[in-house]
mmCIF file of C-alpha atoms in Angstrom:
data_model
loop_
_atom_site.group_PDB
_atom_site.id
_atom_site.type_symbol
_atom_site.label_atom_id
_atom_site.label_comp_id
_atom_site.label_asym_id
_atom_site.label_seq_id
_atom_site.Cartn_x
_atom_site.Cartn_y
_atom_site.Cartn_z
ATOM 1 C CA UNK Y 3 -41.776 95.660 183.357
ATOM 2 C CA UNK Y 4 -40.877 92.178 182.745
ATOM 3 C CA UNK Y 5 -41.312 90.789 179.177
ATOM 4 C CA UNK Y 6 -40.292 87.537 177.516
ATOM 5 C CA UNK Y 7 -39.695 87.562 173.605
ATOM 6 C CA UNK Y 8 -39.666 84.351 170.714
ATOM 7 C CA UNK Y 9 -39.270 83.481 167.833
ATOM 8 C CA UNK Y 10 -42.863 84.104 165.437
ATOM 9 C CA UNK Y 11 -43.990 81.076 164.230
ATOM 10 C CA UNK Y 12 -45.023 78.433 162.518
ATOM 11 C CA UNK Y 13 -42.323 76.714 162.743
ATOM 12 C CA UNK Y 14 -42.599 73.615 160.246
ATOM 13 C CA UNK Y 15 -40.462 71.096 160.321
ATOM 14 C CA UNK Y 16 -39.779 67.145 158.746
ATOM 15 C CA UNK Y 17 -39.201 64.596 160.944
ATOM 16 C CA UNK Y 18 -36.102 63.927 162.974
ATOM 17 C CA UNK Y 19 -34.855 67.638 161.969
ATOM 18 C CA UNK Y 20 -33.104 69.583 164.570
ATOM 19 C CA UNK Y 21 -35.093 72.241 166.455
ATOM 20 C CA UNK Y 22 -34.244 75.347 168.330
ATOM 21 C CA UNK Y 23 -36.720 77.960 169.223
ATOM 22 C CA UNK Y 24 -35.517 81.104 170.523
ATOM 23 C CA UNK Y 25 -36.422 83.114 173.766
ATOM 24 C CA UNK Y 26 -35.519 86.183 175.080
ATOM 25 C CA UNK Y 27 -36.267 88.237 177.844
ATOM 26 C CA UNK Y 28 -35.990 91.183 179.771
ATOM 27 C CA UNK Y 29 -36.309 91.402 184.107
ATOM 28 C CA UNK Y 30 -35.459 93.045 187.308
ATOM 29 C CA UNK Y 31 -33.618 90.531 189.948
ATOM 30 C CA UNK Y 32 -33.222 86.850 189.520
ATOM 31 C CA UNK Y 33 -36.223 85.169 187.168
ATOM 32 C CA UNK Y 34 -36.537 81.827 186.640
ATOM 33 C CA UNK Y 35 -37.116 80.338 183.221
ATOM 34 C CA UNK Y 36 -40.006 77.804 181.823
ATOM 35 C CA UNK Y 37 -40.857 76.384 178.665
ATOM 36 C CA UNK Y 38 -44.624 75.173 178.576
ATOM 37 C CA UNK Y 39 -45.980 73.092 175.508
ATOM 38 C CA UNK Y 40 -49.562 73.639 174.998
ATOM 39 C CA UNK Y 41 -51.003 70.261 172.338
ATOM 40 C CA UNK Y 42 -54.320 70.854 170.432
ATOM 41 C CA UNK Y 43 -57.333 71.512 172.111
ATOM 42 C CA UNK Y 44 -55.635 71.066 175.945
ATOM 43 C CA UNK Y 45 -54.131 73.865 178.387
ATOM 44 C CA UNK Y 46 -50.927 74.223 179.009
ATOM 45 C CA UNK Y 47 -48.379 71.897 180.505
ATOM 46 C CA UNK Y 48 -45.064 72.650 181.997
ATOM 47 C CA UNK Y 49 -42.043 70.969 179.754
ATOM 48 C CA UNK Y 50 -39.184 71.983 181.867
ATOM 49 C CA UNK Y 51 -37.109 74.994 184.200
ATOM 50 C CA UNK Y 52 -34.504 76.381 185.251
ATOM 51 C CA UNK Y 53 -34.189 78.493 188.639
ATOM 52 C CA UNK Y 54 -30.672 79.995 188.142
ATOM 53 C CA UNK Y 55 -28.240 81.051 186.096
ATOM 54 C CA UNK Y 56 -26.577 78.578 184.185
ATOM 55 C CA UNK Y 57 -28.861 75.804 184.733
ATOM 56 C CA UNK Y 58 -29.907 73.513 182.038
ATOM 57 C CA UNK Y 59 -33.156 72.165 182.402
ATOM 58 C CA UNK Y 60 -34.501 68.995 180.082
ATOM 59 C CA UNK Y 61 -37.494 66.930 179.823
ATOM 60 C CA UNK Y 62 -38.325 64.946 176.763
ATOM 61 C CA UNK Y 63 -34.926 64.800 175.028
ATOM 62 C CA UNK Y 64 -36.047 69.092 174.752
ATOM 63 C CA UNK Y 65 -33.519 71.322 176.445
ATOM 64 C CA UNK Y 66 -32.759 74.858 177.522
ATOM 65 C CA UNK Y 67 -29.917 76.898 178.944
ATOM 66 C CA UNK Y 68 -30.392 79.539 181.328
ATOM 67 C CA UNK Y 69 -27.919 82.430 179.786
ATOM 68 C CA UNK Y 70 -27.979 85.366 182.195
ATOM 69 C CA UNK Y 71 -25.139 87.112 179.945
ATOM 70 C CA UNK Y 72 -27.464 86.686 176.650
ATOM 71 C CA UNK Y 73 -30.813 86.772 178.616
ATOM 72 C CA UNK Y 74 -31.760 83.923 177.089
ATOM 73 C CA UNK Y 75 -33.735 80.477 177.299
ATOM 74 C CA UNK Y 76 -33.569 78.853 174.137
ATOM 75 C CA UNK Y 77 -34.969 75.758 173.766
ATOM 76 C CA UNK Y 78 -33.669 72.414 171.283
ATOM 77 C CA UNK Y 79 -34.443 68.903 170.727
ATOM 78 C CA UNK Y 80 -32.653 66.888 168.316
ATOM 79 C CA UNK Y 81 -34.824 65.026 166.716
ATOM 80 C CA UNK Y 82 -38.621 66.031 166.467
ATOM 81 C CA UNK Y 83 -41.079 63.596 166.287
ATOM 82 C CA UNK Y 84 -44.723 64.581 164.793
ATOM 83 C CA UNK Y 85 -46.111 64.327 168.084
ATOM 84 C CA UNK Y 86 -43.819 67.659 169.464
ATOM 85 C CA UNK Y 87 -46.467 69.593 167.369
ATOM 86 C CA UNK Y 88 -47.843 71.841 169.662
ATOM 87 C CA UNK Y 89 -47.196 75.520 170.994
ATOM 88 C CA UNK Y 90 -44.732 76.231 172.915
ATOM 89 C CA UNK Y 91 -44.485 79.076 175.490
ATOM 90 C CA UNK Y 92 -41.693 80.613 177.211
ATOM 91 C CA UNK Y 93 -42.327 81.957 180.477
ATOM 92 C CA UNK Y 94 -40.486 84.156 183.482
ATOM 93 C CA UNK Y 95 -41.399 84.175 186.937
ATOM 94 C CA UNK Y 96 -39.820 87.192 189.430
ATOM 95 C CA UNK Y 97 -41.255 88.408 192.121
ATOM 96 C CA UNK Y 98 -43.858 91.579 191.611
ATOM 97 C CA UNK Y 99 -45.294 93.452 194.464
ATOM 98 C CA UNK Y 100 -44.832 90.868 197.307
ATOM 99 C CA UNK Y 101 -46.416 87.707 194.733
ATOM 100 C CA UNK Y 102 -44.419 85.933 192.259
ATOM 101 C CA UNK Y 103 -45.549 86.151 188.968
ATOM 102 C CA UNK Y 104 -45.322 84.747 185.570
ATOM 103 C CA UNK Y 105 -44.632 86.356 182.328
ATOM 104 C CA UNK Y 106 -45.746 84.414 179.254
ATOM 105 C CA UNK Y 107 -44.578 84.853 175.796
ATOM 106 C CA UNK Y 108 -46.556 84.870 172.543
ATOM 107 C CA UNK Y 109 -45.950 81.393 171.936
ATOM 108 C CA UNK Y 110 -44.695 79.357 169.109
ATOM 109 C CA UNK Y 111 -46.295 76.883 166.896
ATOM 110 C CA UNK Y 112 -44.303 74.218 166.037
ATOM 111 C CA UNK Y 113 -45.769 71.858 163.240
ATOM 112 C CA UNK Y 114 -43.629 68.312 162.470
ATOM 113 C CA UNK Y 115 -44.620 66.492 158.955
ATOM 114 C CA UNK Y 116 -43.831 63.004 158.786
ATOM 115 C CA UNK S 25 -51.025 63.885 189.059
ATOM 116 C CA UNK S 26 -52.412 67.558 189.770
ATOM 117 C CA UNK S 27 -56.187 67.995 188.160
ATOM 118 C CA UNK S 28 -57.214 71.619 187.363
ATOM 119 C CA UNK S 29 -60.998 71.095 185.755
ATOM 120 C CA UNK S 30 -62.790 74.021 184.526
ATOM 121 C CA UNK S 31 -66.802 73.518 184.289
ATOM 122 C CA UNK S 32 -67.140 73.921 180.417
ATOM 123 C CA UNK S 33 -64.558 73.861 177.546
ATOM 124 C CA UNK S 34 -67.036 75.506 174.703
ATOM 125 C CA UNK S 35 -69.182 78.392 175.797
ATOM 126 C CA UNK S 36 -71.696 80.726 174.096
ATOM 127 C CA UNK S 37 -73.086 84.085 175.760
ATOM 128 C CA UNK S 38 -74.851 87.121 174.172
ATOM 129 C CA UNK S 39 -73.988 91.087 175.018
ATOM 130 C CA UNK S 40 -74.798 91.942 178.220
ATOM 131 C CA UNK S 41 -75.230 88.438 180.110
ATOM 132 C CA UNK S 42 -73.761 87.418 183.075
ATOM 133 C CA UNK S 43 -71.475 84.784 182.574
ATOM 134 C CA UNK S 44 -69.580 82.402 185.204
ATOM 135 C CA UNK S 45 -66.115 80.269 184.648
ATOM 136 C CA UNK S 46 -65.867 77.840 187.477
ATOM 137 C CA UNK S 47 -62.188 76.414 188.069
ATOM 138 C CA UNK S 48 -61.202 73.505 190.760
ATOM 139 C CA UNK S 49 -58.068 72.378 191.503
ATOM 140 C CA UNK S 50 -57.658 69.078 193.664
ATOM 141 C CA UNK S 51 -54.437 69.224 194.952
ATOM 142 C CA UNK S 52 -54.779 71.963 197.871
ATOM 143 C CA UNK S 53 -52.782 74.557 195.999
ATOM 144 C CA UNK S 54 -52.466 78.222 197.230
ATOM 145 C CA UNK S 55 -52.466 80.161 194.326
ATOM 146 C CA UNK S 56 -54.676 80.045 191.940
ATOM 147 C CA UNK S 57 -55.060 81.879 188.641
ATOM 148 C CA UNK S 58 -57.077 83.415 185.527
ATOM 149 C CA UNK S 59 -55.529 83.952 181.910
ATOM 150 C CA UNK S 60 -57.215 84.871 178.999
ATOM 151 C CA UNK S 61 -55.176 83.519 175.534
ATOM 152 C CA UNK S 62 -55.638 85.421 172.597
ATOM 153 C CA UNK S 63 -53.871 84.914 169.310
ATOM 154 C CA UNK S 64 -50.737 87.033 169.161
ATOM 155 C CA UNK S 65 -50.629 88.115 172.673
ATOM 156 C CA UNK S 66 -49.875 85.130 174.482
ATOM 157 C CA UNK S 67 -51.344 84.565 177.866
ATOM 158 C CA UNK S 68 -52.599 87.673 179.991
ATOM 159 C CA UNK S 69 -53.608 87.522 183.555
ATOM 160 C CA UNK S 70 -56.675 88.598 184.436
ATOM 161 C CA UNK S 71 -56.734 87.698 188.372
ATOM 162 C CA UNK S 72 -55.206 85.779 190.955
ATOM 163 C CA UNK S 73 -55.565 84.597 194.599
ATOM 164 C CA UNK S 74 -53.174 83.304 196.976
ATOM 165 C CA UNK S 75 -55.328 82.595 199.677
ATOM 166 C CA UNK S 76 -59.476 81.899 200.198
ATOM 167 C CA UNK S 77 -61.447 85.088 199.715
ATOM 168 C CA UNK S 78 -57.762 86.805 198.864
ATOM 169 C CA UNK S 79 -57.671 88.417 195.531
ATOM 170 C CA UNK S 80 -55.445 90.577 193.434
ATOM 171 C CA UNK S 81 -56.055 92.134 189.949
ATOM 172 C CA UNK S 82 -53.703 90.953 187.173
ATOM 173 C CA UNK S 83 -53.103 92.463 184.029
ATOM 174 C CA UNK S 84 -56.289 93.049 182.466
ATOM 175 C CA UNK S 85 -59.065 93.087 185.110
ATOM 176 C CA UNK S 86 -61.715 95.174 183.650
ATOM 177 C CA UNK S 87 -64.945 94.116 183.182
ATOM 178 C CA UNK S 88 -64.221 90.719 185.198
ATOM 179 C CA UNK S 89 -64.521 89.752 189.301
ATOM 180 C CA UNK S 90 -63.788 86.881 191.034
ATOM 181 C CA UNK S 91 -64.659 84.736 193.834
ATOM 182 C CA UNK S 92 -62.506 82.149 195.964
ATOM 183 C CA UNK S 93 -65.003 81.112 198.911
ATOM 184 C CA UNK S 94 -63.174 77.920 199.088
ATOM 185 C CA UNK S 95 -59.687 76.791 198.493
ATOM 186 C CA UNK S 96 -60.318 74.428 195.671
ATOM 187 C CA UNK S 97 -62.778 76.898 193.614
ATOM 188 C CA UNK S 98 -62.105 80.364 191.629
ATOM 189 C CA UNK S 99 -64.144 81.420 189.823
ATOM 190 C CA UNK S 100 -64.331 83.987 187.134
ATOM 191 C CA UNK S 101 -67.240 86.540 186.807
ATOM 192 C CA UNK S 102 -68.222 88.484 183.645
ATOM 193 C CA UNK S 103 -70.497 91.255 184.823
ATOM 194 C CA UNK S 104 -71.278 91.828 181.375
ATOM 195 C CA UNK S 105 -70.394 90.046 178.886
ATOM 196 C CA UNK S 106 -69.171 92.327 175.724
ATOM 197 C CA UNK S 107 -67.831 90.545 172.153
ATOM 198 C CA UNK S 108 -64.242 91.826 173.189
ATOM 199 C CA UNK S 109 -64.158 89.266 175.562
ATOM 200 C CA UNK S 110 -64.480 86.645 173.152
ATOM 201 C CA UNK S 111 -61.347 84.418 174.218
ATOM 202 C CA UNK S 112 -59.641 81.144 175.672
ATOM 203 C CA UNK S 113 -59.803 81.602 179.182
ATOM 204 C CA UNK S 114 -57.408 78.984 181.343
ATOM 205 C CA UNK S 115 -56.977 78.335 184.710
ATOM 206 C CA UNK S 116 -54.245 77.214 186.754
ATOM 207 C CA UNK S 117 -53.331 76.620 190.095
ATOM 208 C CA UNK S 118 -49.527 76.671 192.116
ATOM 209 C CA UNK S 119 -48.693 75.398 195.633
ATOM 210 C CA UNK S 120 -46.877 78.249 196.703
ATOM 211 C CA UNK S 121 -45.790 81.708 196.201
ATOM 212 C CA UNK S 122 -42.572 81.057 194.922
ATOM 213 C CA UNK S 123 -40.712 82.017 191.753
ATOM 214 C CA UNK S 124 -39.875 78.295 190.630
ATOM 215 C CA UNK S 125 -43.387 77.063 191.355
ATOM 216 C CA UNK S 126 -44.873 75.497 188.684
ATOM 217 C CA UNK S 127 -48.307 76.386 187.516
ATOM 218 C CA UNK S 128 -50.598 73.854 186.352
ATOM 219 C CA UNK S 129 -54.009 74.597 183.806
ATOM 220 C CA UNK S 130 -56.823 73.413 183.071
ATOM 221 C CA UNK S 131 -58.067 72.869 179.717
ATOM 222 C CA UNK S 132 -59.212 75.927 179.137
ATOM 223 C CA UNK S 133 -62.915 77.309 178.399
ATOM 224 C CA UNK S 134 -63.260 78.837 174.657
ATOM 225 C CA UNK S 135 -65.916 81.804 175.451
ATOM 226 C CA UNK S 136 -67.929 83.244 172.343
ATOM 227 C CA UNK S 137 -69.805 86.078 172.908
ATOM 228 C CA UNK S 138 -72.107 87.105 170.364
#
């Protein structure tokens, strides 16, 4: 079946550092790709997609790559701020029996100190 | 802005109750969805409808039902409530059944079940 794979956290980081977090995943036909942050104590929230190969999708000054040769989704920002601490889940969506359905990761905590 | 409210966000049951989630979505969305979050494992779906009175088992549906009677509401049922269901349950709803829909959650109900 499908499955989507990243990177254990936490991940801490300072303030302004670089961050990357990496996804992989594994699926059958032509998936799109989703990061979704998740901040204390709310549900989830999309932060961006991509539908198709190739596309970069961005939201935030975050982006991600859709690599269909590395099967990959890995998402960056340049800069964190402390208010990007939060989890963040990387997500598929194919089609499954006639419904479309969506394929979460573990998720990643990200922690920024000032 | 798309509202998913669920009808409690902390929630304490005892072995063997009956216990109801209510979810409502206000945007006339199709689909609509039950996860249950547990640390580790991500997001696991427990049930989903695309249509009113429609419903199709997810990942994990034991010991859980649910009811759509209207196109806003889904709700989630715990026959009996056990202490391995002690979880985050979200819900989230999608306009259509397609593989770059986005889903959108509600807060999320944290269920102890002593």
């Amino acid at each position: 079946g499908d499955s989507v794979t990243q990177m254990e956290g936490p991940v801490t980081l300072s303030e302004e550092a670089f961050l990357t977090i990496n996804c992989t995943y594994t699926a059958t036909g032509y998936p799109s790709l989703f990061w979704y942050v998740q901040y204390p104590g709310e549900g989830l929230q999309l932060l961006l997609k991509a539908t198709k190969a190739d596309d970069k999708g961005s939201n935030k000054g975050f982006e991600a790559t859709y690599r269909k040769e590395t099967t990959s989704f890995h998402l960056e920002k340049g800069s964190v701020q402390v208010s990007d601490s939060a989890v963040y889940f990387c997500a598929l969506s194919a089609s499954s029996g006639g419904y479309q359905k969506v394929t979460f990761g573990t998720g990643t905590k990200l922690q920024v100190i000032p | 802005d798309v509202k998913v409210t669920q009808s409690s966000r902390y929630l304490v049951k005892r072995t063997g109750e009956k216990v109801f989630l209510e979810c409502v979505q206000d945007m006339d969305h199709e689909n609509m969805f039950w996860y249950r979050q547990d640390p580790g494992l991500g997001l696991r779906l427990i049930y989903f409808s695309y249509d009113v009175k429609m419903k199709e088992k997810g990942d994990i549906p034991e010991g859980y039902s649910v009811s759509r009677e209207k196109k806003e509401r889904f709700s989630l049922i715990l026959e009996s409530a056990s202490t391995n269901q002690t979880s985050m349950y979200l819900c989230a709803s999608s306009l259509f059944n397609s593989r770059a829909d986005t889903q959108y959650f509600g807060p999320g109900t944290r269920l102890t079940v002593l």
